[in-house]
Coordinates of C-alpha atoms in Angstrom, one line a residue:
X1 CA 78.2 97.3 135.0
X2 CA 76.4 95.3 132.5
X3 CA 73.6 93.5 133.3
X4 CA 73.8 89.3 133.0
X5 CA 71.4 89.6 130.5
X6 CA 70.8 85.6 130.8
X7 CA 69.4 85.9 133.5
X8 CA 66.3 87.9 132.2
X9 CA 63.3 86.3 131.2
X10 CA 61.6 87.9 128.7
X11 CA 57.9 88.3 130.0
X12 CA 56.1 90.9 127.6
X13 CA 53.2 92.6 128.5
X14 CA 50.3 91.8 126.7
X15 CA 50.2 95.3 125.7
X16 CA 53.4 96.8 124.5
X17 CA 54.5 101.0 123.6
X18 CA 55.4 101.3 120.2
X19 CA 58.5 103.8 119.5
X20 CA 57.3 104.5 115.9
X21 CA 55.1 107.0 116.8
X22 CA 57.6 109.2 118.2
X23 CA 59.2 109.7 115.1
X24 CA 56.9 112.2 114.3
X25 CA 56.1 110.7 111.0
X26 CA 51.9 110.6 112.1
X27 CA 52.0 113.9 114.0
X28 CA 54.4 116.5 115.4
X29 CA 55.1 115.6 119.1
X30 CA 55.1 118.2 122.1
X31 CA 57.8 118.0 124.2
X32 CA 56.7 117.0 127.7
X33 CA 54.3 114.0 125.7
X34 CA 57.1 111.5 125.8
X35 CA 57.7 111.1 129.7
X36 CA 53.9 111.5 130.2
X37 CA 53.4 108.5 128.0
X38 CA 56.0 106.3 129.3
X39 CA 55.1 107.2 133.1
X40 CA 51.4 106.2 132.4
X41 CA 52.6 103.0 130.3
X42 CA 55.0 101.9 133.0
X43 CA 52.2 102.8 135.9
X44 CA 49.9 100.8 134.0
X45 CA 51.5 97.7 133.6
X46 CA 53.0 98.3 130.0
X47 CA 56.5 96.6 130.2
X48 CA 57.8 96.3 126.6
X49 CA 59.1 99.9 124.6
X50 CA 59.7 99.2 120.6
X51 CA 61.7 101.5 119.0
X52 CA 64.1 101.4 115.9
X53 CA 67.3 104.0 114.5
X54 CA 64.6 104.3 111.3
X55 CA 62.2 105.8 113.5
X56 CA 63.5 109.0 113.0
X57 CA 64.9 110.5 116.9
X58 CA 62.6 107.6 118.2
X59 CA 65.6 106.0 120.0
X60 CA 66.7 109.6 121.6
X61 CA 63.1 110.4 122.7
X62 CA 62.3 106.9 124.4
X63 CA 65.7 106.8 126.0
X64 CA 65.5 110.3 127.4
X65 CA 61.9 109.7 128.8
X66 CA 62.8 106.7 130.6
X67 CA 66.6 107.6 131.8
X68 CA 63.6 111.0 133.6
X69 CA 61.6 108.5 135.2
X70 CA 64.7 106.0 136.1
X71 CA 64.2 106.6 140.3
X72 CA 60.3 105.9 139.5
X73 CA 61.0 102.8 137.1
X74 CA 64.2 101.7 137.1
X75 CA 65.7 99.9 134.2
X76 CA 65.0 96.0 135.4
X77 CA 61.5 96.9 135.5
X78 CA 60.7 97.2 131.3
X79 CA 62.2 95.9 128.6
X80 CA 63.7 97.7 125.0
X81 CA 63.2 96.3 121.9
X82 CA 65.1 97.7 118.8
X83 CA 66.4 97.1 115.5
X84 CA 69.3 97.0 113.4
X85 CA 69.3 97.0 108.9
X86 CA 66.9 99.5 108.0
X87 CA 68.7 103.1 108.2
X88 CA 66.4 104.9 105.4
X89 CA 63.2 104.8 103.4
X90 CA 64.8 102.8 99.9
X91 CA 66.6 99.5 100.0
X92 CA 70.5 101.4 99.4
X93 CA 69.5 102.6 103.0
X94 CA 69.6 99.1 104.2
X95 CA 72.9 97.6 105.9
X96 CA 72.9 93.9 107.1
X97 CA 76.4 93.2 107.3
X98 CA 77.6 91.6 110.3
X99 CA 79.9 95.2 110.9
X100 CA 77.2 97.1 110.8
X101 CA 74.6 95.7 113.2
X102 CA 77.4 95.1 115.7
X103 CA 77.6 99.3 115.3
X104 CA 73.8 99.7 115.5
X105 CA 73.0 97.9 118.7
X106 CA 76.0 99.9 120.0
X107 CA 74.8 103.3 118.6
X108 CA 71.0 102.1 120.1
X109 CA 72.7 101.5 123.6
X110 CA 73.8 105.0 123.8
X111 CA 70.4 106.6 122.3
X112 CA 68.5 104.3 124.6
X113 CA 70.7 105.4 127.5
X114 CA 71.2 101.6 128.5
X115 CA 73.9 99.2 129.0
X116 CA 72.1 96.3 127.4
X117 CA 68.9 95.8 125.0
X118 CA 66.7 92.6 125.6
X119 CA 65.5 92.2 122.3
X120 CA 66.7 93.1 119.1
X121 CA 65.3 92.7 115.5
X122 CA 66.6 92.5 112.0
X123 CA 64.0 95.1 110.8
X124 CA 62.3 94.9 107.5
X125 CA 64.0 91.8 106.3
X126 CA 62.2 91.8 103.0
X127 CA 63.9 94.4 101.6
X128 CA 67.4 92.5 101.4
X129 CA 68.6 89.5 99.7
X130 CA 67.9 86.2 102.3
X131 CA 71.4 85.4 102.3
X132 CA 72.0 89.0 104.2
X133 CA 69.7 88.2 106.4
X134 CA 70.9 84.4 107.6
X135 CA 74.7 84.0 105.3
X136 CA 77.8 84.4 106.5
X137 CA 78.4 88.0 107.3
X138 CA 75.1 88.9 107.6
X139 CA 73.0 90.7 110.4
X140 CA 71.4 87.3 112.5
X141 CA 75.7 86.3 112.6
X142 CA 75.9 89.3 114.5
X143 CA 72.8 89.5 116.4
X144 CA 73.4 85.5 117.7
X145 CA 77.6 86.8 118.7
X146 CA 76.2 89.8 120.6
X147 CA 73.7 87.4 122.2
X148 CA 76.8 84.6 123.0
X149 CA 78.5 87.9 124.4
X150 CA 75.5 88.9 126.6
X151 CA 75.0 91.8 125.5
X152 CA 71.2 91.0 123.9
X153 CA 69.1 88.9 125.3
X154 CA 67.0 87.9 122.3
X155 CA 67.1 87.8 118.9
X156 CA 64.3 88.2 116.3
X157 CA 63.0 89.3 112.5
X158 CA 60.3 91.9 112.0
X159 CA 58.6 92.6 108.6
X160 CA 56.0 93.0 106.7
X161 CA 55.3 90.0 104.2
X162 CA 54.6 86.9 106.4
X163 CA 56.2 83.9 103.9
X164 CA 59.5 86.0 103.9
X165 CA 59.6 85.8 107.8
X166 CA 58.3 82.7 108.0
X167 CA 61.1 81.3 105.8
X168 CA 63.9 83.0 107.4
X169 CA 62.1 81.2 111.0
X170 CA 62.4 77.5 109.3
X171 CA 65.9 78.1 107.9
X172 CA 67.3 79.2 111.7
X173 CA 65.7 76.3 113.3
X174 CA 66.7 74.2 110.2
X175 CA 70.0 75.1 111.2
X176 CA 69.6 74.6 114.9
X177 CA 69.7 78.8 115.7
X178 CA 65.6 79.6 116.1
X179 CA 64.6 82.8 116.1
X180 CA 63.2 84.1 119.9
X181 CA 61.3 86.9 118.3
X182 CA 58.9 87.6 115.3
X183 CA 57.2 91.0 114.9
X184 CA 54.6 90.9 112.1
X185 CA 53.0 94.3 111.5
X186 CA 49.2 95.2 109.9
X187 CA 48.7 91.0 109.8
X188 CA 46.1 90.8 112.9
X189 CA 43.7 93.9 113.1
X190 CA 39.8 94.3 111.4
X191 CA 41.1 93.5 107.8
X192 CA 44.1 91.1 107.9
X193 CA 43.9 88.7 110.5
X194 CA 46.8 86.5 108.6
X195 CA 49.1 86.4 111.4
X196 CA 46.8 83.7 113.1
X197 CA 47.4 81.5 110.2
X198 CA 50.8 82.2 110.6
X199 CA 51.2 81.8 114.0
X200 CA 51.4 77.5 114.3
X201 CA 53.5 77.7 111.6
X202 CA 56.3 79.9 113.3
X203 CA 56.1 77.9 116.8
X204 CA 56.7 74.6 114.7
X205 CA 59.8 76.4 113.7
X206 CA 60.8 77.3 117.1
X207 CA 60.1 80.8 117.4
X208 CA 58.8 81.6 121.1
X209 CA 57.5 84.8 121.3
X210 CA 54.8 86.1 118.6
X211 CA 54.6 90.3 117.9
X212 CA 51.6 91.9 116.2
X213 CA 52.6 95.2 115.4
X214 CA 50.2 98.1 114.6
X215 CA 46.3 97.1 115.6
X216 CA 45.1 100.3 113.5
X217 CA 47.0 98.8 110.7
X218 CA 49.6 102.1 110.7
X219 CA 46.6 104.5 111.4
X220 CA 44.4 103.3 109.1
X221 CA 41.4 102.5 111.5
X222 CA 40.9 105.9 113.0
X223 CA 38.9 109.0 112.8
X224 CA 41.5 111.1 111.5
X225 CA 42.1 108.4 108.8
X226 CA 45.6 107.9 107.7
X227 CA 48.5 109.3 107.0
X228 CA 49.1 110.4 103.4
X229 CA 52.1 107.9 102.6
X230 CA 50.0 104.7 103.9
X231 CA 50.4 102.5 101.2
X232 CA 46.6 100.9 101.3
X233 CA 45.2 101.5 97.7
X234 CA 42.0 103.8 97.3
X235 CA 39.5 100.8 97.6
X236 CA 40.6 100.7 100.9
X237 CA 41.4 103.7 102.2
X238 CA 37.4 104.0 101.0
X239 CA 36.4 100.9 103.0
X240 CA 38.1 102.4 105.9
X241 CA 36.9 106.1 106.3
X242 CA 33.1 104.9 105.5
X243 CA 34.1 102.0 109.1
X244 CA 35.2 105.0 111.2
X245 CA 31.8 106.9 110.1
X246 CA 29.9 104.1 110.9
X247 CA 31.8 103.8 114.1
X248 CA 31.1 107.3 114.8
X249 CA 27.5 107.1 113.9
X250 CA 26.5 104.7 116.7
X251 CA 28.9 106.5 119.6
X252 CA 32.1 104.3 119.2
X253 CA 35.8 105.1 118.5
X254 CA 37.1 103.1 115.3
X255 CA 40.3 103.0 116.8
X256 CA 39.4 101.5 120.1
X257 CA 37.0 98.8 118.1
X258 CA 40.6 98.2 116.1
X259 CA 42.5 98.0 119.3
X260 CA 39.8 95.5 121.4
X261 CA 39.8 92.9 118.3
X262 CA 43.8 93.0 117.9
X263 CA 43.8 92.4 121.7
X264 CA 41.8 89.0 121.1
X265 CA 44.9 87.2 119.2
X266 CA 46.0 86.5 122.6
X267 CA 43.0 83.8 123.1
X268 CA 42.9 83.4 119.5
X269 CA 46.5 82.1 118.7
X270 CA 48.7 82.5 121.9
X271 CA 49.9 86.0 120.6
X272 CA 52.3 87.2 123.3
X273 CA 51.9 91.1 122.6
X274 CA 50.2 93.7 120.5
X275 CA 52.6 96.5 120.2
X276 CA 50.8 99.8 119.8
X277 CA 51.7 103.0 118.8
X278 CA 51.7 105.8 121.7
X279 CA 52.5 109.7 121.7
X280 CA 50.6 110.8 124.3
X281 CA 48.9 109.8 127.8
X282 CA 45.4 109.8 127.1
X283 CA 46.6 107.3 124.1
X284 CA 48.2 105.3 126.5
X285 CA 45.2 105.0 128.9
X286 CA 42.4 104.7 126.0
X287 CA 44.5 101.7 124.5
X288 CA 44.9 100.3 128.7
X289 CA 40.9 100.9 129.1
X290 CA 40.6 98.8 125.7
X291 CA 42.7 96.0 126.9
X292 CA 40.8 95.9 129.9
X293 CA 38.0 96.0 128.2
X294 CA 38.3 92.8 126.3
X295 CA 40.3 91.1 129.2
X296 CA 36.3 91.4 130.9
X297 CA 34.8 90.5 128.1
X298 CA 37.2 87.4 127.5
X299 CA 36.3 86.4 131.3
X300 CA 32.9 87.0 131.2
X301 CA 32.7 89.6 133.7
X302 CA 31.3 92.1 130.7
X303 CA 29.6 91.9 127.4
X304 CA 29.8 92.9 124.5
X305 CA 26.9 95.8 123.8
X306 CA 24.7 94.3 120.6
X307 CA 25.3 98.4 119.1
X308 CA 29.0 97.0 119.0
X309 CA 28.0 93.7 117.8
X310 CA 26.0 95.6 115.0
X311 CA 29.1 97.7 114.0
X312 CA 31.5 95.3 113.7
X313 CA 28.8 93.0 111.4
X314 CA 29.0 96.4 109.3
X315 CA 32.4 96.9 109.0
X316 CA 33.3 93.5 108.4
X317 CA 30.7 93.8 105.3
X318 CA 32.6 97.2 104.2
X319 CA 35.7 95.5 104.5
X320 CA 34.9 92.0 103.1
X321 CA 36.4 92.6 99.9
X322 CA 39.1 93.5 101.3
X323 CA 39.7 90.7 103.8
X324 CA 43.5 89.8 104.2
X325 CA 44.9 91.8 100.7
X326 CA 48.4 92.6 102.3
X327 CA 49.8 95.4 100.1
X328 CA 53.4 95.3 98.2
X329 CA 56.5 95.6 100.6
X330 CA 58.8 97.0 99.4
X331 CA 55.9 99.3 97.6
X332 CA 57.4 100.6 94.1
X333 CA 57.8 103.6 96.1
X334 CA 60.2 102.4 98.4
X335 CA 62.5 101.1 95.0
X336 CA 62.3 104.0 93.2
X337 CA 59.6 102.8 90.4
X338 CA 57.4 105.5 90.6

């Protein structure tokens, strides 16, 4: 039977699994990581799983890890987040017509292993025309029907540029159908905090839950520096590998000091969740011991080392010229220029 989705509350934990990592695109993934992650995630308190179709066999992975551990954490005890448009890496890959995402969330159901998804996102809205985002035909028509048939709970945007989700936001509550959900990605971490800018502006138009998406800015703020297709320009890249080394220098992780200030938007600007990216248990319980970390340190119960305090002073120098430059989405890349 399906669940009365209505009757769910979405209540995120402040620190939520992110899917994308299972793709494979940042490292090759052993077989038995998966269920190790998701068992220590869910034994931890982690609630929330974000996962997409373009994530390569993201959807398959997650949904086979949990449907393992179903007698241990049954499904009313997390919620799935995925999303429907982006199929491929250039725009032709995209599909938001209202035909198609009714398929997707369908086709997710049955890789997810579940009879119902509690939140689903248009993903990477920037790479389509506005009207196939909102217009008649487009994927929110669909996304707000599957929602009147109970079949989602809520209904978001994810992307990367902040104006483009922020004016897809004010035309649905313009029009009296707010968003729930926004997932902004690389906006809030040690080089873009833009998201808390953001953030009023997308509650004045309705939105009730706020998403910050990849902390390490897609792997960019950790020792083994990022991937080769991260589209951050040299400059940065530069700024970036000289913070981890400075990091490393005084005995601390770059990608923990990343994690521990993304963690702060809560107290900052009400962020509901920092969706992180996990492969493997001992990620899972560094990024837990991070969040706890702060959570002391926001309470008062712990402080913060003056080593730390002296590492973050350098790597907000390193990365001052740097400070909020959001790259091109779609890159030229991504629409075949180069």
């Amino acid at each position: 039977m399906v669940k009365d989705v209505s009757q769910i509350e979405f209540q995120p934990s402040e620190l939520s699994f992110g899917g994308g990592a299972l793709s494979g695109a940042y490292d090759p993934i052993a077989d038995h990581w998966p269920v190790e992650a998701c068992r220590e995630a869910l034994s931890s308190g982690i609630n929330t799983f974000d996962t997409s179709p373009y994530y390569g066999k993201s959807e398959y992975i997650l949904g086979e890890a949990l449907h393992k551990l179903k007698e241990e954490f049954p499904r009313s005890t997390y919620y799935l987040e995925t999303k429907v448009g982006r199929y491929g890496y250039t725009p032709k890959d995209f599909d938001y017509s209202t035909q198609r995402t009714l398929e997707s969330v369908a086709e997710s159901m049955r890789r997810l292993r579940t009879d119902y998804i509690d939140v689903v996102l248009c993903h990477d809205v920037e790479f389509v025309d506005f009207d196939q985002v909102v217009g008649e035909n487009g994927a929110l028509q669909g996304l707000f029907q599957l929602k009147a048939e109970g079949k989602i709970k809520y209904v978001g945007c994810s992307g990367y540029p902040l104006p483009v989700l922020l004016k897809i936001a004010q035309h649905q509550h313009e029009k009296g159908q707010p968003l729930d959900v926004i997932l902004s990605y690389s906006h809030y971490n040690l080089q873009n905090t833009s998201l808390s800018d953001y953030a009023p502006l997308f509650r004045e138009a309705g939105v009730r839950y706020i998403l910050n998406a990849s902390p390490l800015n897609m792997a960019l703020f950790r020792e083994a520096g990022p991937p080769e297709w991260h589209p951050a320009h040299a400059e940065l890249r530069q700024a970036a590998r000289q913070c981890a080394q400075v990091a490393k220098e005084n005995g601390l992780n770059i990608s923990t000091l990343a994690s521990m200030f993304a963690f702060n938007g809560r107290s900052t600007f009400q962020l509901d969740s920092t969706v992180i990216g996990l492969e493997r248990k001992e990620e899972v319980q560094q990024a837990i011991s991070a969040w706890k970390t702060t959570k002391a340190r926001e309470e008062g119960s712990e402080q913060i080392p003056p080593v730390e305090t002296n590492v973050l002073d350098q790597i907000n120098t390193l990365l001052k010229p740097h400070k909020n430059y959001s790259w091109q989405s779609p890159s030229p890349k991504e629409l075949g220029l180069v």
